[in-house]
mmCIF file of C-alpha atoms in Angstrom:
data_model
loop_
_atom_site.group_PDB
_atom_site.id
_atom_site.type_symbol
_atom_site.label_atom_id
_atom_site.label_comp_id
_atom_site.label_asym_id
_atom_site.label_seq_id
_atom_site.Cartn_x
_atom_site.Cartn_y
_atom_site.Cartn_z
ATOM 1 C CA UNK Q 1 41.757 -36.718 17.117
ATOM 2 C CA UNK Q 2 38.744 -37.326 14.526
ATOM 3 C CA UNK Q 3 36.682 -36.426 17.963
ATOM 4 C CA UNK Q 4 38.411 -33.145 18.212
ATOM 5 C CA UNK Q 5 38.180 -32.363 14.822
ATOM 6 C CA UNK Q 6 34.053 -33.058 15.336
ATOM 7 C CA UNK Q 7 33.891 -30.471 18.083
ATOM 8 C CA UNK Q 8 36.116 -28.215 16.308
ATOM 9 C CA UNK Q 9 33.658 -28.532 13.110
ATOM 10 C CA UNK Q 10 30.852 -27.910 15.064
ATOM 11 C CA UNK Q 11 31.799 -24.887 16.874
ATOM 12 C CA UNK Q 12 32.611 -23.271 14.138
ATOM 13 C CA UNK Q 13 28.797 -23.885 12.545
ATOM 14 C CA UNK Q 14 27.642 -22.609 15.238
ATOM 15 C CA UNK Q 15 29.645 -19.372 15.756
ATOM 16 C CA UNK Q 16 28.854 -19.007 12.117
ATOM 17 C CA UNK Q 17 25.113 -19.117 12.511
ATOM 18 C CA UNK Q 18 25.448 -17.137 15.422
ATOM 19 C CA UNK Q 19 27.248 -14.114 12.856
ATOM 20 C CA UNK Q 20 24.769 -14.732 10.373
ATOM 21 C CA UNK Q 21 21.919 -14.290 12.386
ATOM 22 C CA UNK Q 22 23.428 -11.758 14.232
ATOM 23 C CA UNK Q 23 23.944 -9.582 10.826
ATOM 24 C CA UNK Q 24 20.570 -10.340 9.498
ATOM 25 C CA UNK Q 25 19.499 -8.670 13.144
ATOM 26 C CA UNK Q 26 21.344 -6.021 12.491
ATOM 27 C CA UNK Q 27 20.265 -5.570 8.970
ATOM 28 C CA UNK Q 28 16.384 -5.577 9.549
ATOM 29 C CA UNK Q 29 17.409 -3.240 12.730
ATOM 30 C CA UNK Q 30 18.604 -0.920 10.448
ATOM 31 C CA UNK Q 31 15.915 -0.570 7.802
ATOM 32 C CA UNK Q 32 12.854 1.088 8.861
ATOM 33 C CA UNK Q 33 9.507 -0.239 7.105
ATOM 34 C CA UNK Q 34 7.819 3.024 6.019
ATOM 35 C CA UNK Q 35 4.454 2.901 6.731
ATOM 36 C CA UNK Q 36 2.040 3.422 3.731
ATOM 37 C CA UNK Q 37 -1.480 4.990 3.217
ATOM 38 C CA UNK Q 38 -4.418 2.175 3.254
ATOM 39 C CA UNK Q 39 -6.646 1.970 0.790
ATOM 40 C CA UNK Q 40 -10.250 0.776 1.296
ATOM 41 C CA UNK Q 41 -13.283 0.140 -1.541
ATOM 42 C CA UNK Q 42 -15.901 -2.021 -2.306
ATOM 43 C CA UNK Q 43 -19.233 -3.052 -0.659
ATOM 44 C CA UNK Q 44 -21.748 -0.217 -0.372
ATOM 45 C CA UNK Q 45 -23.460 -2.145 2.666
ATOM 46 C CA UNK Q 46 -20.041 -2.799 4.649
ATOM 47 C CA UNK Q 47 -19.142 0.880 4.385
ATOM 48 C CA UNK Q 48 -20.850 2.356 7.471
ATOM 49 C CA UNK Q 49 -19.406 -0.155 9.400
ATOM 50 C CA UNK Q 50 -15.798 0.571 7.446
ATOM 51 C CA UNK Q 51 -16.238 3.914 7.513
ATOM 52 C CA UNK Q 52 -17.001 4.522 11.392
ATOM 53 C CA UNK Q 53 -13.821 2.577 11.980
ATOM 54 C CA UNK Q 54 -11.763 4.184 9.946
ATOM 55 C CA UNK Q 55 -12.578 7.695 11.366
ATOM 56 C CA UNK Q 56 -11.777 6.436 14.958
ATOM 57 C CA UNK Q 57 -9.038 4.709 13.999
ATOM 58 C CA UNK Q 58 -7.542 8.034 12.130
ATOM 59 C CA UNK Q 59 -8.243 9.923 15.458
ATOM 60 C CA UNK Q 60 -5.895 7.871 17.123
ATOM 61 C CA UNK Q 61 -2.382 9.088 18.007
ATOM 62 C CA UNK Q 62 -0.738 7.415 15.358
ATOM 63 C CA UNK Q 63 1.890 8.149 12.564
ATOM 64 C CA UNK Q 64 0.653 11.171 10.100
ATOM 65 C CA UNK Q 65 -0.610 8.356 7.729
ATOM 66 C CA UNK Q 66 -4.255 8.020 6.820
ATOM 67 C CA UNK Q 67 -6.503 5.112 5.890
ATOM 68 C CA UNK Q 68 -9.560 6.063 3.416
ATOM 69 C CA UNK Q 69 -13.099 4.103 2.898
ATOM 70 C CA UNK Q 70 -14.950 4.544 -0.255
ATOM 71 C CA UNK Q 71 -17.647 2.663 -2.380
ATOM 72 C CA UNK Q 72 -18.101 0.992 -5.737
ATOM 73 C CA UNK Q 73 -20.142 -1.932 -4.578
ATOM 74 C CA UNK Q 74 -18.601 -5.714 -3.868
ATOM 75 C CA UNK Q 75 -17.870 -6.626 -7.216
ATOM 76 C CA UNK Q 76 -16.393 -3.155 -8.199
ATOM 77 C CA UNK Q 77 -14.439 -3.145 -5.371
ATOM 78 C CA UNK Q 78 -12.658 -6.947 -6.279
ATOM 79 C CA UNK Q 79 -11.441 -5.543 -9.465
ATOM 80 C CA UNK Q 80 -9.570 -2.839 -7.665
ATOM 81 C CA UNK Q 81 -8.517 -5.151 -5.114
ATOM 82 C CA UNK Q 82 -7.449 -7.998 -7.236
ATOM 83 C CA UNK Q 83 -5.358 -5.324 -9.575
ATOM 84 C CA UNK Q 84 -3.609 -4.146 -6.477
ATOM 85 C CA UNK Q 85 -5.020 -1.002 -6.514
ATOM 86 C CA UNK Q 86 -6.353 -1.433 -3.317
ATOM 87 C CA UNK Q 87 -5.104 -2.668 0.084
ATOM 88 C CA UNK Q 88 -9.381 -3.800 1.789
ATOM 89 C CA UNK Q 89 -12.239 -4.550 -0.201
ATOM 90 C CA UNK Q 90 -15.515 -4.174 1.599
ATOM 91 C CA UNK Q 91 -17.991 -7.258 0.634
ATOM 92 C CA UNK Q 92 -21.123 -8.408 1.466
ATOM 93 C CA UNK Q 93 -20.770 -11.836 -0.258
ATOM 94 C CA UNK Q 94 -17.731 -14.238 -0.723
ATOM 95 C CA UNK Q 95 -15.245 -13.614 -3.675
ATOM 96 C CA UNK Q 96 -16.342 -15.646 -6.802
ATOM 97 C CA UNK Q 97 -14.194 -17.870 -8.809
ATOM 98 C CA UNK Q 98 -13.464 -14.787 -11.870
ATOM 99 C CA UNK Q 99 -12.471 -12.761 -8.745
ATOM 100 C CA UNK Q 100 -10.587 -15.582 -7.264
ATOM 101 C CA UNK Q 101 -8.719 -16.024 -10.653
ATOM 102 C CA UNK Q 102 -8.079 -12.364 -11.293
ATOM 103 C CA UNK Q 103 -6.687 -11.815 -7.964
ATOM 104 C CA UNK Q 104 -4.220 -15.327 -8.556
ATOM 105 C CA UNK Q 105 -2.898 -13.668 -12.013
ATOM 106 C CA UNK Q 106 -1.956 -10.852 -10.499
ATOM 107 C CA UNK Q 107 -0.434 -12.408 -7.498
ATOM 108 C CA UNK Q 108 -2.412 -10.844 -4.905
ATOM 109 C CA UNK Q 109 -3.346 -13.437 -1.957
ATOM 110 C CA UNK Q 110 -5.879 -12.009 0.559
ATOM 111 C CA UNK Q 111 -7.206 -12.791 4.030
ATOM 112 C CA UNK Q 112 -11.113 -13.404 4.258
ATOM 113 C CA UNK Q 113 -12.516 -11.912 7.513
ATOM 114 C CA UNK Q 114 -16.313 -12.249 8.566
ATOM 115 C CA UNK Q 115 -16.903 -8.917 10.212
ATOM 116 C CA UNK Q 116 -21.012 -9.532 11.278
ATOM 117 C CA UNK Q 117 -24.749 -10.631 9.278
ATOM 118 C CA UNK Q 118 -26.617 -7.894 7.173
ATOM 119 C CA UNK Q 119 -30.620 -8.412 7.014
ATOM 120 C CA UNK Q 120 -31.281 -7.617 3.207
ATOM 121 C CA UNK Q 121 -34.279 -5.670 3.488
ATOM 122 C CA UNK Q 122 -37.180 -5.344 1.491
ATOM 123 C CA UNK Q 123 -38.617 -1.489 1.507
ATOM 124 C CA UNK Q 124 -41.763 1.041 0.431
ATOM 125 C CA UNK Q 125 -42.447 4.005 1.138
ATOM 126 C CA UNK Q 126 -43.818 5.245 4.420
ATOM 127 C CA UNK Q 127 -47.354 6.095 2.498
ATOM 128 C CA UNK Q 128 -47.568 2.213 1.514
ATOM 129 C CA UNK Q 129 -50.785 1.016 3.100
ATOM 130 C CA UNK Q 130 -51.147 -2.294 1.103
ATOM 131 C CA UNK Q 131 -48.249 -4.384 1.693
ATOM 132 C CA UNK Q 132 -46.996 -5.389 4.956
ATOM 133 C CA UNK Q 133 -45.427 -8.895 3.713
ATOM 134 C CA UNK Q 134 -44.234 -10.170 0.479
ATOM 135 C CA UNK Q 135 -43.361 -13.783 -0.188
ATOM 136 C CA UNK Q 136 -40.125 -14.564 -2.143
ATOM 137 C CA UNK Q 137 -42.614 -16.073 -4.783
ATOM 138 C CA UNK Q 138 -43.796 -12.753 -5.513
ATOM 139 C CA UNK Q 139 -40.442 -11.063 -5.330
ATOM 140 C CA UNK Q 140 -39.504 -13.231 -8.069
ATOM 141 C CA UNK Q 141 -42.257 -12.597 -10.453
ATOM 142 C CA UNK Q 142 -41.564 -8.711 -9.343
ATOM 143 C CA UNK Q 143 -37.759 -8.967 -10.143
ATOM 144 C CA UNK Q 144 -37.291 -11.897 -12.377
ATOM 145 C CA UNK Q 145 -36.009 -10.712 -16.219
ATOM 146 C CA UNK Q 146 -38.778 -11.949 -17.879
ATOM 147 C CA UNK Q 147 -40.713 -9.717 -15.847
ATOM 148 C CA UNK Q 148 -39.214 -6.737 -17.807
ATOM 149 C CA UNK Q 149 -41.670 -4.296 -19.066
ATOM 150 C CA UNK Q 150 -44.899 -6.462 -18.247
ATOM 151 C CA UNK Q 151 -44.847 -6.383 -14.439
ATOM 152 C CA UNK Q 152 -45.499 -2.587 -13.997
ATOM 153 C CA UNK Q 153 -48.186 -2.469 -11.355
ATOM 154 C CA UNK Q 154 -48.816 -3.318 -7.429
ATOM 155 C CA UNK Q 155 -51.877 -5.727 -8.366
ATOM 156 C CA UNK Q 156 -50.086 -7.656 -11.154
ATOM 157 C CA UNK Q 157 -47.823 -9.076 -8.111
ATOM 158 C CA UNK Q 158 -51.162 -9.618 -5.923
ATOM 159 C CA UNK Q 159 -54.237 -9.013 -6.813
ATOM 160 C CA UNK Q 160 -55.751 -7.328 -3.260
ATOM 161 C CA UNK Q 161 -53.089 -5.073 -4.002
ATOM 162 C CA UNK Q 162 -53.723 -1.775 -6.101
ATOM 163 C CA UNK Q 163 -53.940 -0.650 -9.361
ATOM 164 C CA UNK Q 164 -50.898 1.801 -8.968
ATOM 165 C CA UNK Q 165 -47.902 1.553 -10.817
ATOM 166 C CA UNK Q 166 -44.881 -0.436 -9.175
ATOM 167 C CA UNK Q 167 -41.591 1.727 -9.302
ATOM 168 C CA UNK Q 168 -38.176 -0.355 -8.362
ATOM 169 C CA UNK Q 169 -35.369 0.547 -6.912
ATOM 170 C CA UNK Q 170 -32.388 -1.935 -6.493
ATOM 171 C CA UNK Q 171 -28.632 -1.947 -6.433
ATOM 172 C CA UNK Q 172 -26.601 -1.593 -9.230
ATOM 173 C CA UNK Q 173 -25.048 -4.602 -11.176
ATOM 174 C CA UNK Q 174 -21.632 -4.006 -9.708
ATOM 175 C CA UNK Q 175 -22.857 -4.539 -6.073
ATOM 176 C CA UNK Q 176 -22.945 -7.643 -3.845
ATOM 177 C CA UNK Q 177 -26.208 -7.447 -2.616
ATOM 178 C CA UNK Q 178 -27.456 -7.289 -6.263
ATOM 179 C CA UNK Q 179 -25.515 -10.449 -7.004
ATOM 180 C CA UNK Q 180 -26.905 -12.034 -3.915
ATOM 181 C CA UNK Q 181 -30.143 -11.236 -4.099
ATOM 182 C CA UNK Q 182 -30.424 -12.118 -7.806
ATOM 183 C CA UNK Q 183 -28.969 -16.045 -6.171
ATOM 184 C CA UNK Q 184 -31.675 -15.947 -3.497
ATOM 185 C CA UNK Q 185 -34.860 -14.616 -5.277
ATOM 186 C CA UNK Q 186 -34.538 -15.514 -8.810
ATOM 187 C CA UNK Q 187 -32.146 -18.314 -8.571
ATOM 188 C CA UNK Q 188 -29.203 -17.136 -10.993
ATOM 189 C CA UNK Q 189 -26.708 -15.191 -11.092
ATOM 190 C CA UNK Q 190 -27.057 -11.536 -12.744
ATOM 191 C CA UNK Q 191 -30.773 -12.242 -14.091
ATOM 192 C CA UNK Q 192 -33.039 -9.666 -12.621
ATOM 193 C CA UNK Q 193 -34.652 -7.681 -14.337
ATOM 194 C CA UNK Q 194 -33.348 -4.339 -15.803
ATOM 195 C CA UNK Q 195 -35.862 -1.434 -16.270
ATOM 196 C CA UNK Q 196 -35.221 -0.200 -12.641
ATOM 197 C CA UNK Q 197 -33.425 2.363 -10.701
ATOM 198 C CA UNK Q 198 -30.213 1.235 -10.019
ATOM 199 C CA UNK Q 199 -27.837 2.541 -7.768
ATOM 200 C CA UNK Q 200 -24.420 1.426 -5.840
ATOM 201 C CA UNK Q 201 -25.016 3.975 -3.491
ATOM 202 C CA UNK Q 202 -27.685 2.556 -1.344
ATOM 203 C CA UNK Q 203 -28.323 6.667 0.021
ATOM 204 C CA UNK Q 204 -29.812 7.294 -3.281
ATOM 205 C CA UNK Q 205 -31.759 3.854 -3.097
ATOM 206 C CA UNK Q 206 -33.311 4.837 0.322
ATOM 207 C CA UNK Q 207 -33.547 8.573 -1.007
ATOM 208 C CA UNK Q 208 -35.220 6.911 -3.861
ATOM 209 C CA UNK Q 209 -38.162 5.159 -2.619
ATOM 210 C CA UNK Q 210 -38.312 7.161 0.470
ATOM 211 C CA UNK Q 211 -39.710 10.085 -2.351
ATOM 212 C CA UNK Q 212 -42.110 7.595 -3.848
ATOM 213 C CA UNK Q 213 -45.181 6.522 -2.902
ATOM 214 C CA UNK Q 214 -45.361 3.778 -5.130
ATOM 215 C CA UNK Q 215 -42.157 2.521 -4.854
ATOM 216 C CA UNK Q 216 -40.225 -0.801 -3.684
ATOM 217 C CA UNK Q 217 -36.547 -1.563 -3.217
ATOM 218 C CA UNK Q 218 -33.884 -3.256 -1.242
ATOM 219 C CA UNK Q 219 -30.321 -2.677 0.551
ATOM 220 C CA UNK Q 220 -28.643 -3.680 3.565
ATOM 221 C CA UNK Q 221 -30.194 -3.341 6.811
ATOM 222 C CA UNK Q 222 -28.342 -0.262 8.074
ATOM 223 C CA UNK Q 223 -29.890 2.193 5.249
ATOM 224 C CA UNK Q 224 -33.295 1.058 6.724
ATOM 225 C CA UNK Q 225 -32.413 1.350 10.442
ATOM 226 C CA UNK Q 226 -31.331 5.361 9.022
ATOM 227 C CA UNK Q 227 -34.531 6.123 7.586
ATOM 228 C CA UNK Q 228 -37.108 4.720 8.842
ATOM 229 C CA UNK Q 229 -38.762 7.362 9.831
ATOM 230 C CA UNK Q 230 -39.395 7.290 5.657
ATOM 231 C CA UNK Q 231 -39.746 4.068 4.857
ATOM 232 C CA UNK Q 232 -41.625 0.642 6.347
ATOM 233 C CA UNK Q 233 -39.677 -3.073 6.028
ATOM 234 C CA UNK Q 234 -41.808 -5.738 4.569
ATOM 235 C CA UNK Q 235 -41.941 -8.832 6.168
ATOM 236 C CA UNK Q 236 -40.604 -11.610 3.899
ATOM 237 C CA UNK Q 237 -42.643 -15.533 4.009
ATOM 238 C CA UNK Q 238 -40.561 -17.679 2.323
ATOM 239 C CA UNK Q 239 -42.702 -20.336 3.278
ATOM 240 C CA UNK Q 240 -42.782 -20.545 7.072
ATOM 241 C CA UNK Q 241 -44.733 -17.278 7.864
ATOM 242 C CA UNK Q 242 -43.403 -13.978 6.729
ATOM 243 C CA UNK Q 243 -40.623 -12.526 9.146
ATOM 244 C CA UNK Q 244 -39.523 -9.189 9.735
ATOM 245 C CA UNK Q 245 -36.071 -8.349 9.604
ATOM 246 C CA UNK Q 246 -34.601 -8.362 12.674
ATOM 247 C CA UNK Q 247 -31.235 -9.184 14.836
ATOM 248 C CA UNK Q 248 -33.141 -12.301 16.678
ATOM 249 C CA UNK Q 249 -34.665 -13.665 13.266
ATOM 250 C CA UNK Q 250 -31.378 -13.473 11.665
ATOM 251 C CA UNK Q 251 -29.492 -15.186 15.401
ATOM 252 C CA UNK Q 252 -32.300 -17.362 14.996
ATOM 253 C CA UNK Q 253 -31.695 -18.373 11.561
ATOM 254 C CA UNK Q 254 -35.406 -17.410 10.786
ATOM 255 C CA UNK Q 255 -35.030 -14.231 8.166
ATOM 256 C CA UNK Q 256 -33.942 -16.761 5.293
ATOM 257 C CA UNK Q 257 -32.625 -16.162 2.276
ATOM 258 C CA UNK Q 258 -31.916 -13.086 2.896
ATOM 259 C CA UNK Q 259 -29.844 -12.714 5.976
ATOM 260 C CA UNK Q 260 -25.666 -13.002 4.530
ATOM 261 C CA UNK Q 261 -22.388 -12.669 6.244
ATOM 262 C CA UNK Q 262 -20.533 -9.114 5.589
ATOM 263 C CA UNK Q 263 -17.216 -10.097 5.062
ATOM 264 C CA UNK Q 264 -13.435 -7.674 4.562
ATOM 265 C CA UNK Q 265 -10.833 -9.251 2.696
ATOM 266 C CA UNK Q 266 -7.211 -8.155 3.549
ATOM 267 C CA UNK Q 267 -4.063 -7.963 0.635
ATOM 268 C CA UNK Q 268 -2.133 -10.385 2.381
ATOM 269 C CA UNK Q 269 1.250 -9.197 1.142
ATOM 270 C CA UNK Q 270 -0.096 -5.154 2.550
ATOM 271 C CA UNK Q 271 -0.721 -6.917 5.816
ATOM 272 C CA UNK Q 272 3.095 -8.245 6.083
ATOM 273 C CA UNK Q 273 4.844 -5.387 4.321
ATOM 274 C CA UNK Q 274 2.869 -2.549 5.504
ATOM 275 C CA UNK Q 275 2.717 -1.893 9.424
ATOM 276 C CA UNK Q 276 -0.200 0.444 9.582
ATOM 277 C CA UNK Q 277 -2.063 -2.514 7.744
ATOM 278 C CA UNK Q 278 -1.626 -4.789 11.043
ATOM 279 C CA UNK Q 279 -2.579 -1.675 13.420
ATOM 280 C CA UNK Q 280 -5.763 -1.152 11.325
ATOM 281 C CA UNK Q 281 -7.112 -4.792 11.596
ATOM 282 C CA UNK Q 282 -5.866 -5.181 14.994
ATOM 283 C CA UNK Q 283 -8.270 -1.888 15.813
ATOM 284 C CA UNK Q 284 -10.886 -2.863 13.306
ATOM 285 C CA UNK Q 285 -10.980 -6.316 15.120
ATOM 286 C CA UNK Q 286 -11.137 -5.360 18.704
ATOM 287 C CA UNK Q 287 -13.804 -2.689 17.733
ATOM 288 C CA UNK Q 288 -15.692 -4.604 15.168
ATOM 289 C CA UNK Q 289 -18.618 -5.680 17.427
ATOM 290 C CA UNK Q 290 -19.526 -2.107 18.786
ATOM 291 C CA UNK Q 291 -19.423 -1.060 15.332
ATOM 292 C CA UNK Q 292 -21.694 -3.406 13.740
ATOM 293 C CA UNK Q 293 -24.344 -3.147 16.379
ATOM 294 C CA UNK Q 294 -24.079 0.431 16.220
ATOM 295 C CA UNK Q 295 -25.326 0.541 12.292
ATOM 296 C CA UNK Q 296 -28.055 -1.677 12.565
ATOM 297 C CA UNK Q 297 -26.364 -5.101 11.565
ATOM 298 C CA UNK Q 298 -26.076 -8.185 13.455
ATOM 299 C CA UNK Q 299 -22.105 -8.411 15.375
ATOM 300 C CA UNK Q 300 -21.008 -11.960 16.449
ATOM 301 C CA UNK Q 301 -20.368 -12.493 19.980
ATOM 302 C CA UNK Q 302 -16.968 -10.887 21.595
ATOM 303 C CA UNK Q 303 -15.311 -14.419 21.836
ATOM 304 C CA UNK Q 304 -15.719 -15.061 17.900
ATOM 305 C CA UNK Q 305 -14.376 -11.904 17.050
ATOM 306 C CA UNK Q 306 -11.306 -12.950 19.185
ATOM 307 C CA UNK Q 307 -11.192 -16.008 17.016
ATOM 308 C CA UNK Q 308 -10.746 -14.489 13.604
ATOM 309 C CA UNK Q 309 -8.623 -12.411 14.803
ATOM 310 C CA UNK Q 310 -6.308 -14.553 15.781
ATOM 311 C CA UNK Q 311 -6.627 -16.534 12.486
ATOM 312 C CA UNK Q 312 -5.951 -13.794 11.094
ATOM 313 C CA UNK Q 313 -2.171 -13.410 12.459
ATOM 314 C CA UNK Q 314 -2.027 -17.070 11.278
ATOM 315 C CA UNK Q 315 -2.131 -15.398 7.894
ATOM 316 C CA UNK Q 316 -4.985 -17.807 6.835
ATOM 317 C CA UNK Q 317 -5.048 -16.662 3.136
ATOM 318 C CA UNK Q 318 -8.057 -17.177 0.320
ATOM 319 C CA UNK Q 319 -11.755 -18.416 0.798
ATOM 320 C CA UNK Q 320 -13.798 -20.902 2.509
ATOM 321 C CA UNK Q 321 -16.488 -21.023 0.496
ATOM 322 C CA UNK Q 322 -15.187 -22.063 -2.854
ATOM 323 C CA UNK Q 323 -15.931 -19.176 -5.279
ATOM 324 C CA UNK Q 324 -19.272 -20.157 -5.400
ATOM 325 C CA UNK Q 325 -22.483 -18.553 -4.253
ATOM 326 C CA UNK Q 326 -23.001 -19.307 -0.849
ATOM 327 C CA UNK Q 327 -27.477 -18.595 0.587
ATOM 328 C CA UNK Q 328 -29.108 -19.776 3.670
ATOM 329 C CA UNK Q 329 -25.795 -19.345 5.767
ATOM 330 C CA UNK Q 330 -26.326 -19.207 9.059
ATOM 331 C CA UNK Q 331 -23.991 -17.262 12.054
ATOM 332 C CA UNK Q 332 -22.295 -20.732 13.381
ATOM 333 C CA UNK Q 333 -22.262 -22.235 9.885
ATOM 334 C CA UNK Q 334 -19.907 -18.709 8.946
ATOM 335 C CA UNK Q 335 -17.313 -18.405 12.362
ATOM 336 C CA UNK Q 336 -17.255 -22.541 12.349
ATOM 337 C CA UNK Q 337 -15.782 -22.018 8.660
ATOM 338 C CA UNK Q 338 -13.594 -19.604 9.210
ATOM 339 C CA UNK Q 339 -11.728 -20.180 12.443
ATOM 340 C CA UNK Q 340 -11.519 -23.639 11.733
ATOM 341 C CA UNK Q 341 -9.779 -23.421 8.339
#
């Protein structure tokens, strides 16, 4: 009887999970996720490679829903992102802790994909027949605050250099590469100098010193490979020889400090709510590598992009490098990070 009763009990449990799971089914069957515009922002240095994928991507025969790319540099981008206001931020460093704690009070969790390795890039103009290498030594006493209004000319950086008058150009204090080169040249955060040209844009950058002969600046990689047929890389000795910037030096691990990791971070809840979110990154994934090569940066191999992406469907969310600034990354150092979080 009690054995009965048992069987009797448990039929009915199951028959009743069976309905319940059968009307939960039915219910997501019968709602229809609309699919929502994505918004993109952020790093002025990721955006070619953002941008190029976003215009295949919205060729594609797809629902009448667009995704758009703009620019406000890394940091401007985060407070977009980490208000919600935007879906992708574009960054060419890892979030910081403010970032990291403005994003958790408003609830927004986020994916952290490496996308490829930028080759920060010292510049002059093409009419520049003095300097072929710098040392980061001297790009410190060039950019370093208390440089401000006393280093104004070529031969108070070295003294076989000219009497000509030094004109900078450098990112604005909203971007990524400003933060990161401020880290990796002057050793702090934020504490360049600020009687220079500033710009997020890094067109008007390369415009910039591409229109003086007397001038210097950096940006990503990318804005050199596009105009240098107006502008000559410096080499960069930070104490083993100077190296140009290059894909092998940066593979090699020889173009340091200034070869980074160029990184998009995903709103995790977008990504799970939003189903033109996972068609984007699926695309952006798969066709990540023949974008970054085709810009001028450095792609990881097709195996590793395989890798995040399938982290990434493990919804892996926040950081692996602790909010902190991270310099002298290499490419293994980055992917071993990330897939293995």
């Amino acid at each position: 009887m009690k054995e009965n009763l048992k069987v009797l009990v448990s039929g009915l449990k199951k028959k009743t999970l069976t309905i319940g799971v059968a009307v939960m089914l039915g219910a997501c069957g019968s709602t229809q996720v609309k699919q929502q515009p994505i918004k993109i922002d952020g790093s002025s240095t990721v955006y070619p490679i953002t941008q190029k994928l976003v215009e295949k991507f919205n060729a594609t025969d797809k629902p009448d829903v667009e995704v758009s790319a703009s620019f406000s540099g890394t940091g401007g981008g985060f407070k977009k992102f980490c208000a919600g206001e935007t879906d992708i931020n574009n960054a060419s460093r890892p979030i910081l802790q403010d970032e990291m704690e403005a994003c958790k009070q408003n609830q927004i969790s986020y994916i952290e994909l490496p996308i490829g390795f930028d080759a920060l890039t010292i510049v002059v103009n093409q009419a520049n027949t003095w300097a072929e290498d710098i040392t980061v030594a001297e790009l410190e006493k060039m950019w370093a605050s208390e440089a401000q209004r006393k280093i104004t000319k070529w031969n108070q950086v070295r003294s076989s250099w000219p009497d000509r008058p030094l004109q900078l150009f450098g990112p604005g204090a909203d971007s990524g590469t400003y933060d990161y080169f401020s880290e990796a040249i002057v050793g702090k955060d934020k504490a360049t100098r600020s009687d220079y040209i500033a710009s997020e844009d890094d067109e008007v950058l390369a415009q910039g010193v591409s229109n003086d002969p007397n001038a210097l600046g950096y940006f990503g990689y990318a804005y050199y490979v596009e105009h240098q047929d107006k502008l000559k890389a410096l080499a960069v000795d930070s104490g083993n020889g100077a190296i140009m910037p290059t894909k092998t030096a940066v593979e090699q691990a020889k173009y340091q400090p200034l070869a980074r990791p160029l990184f998009i971070y995903v709103n995790a809840v977008s990504a799970q709510n939003n189903p033109l979110m996972n068609e984007f990154i699926d695309f952006y994934m798969k066709n990540a590598q023949a974008a970054v090569n085709s810009v001028g940066y450095v792609a990881f191999g097709e195996e590793s992009y395989m890798k995040l992406y399938r982290n990434y469907h493990k919804t892996k969310v926040g950081t692996v490098f602790g909010g902190e600034a991270q310099l002298n990354l290499t490419i293994y150092e980055v992917l071993t990070k990330r897939t293995e979080y």
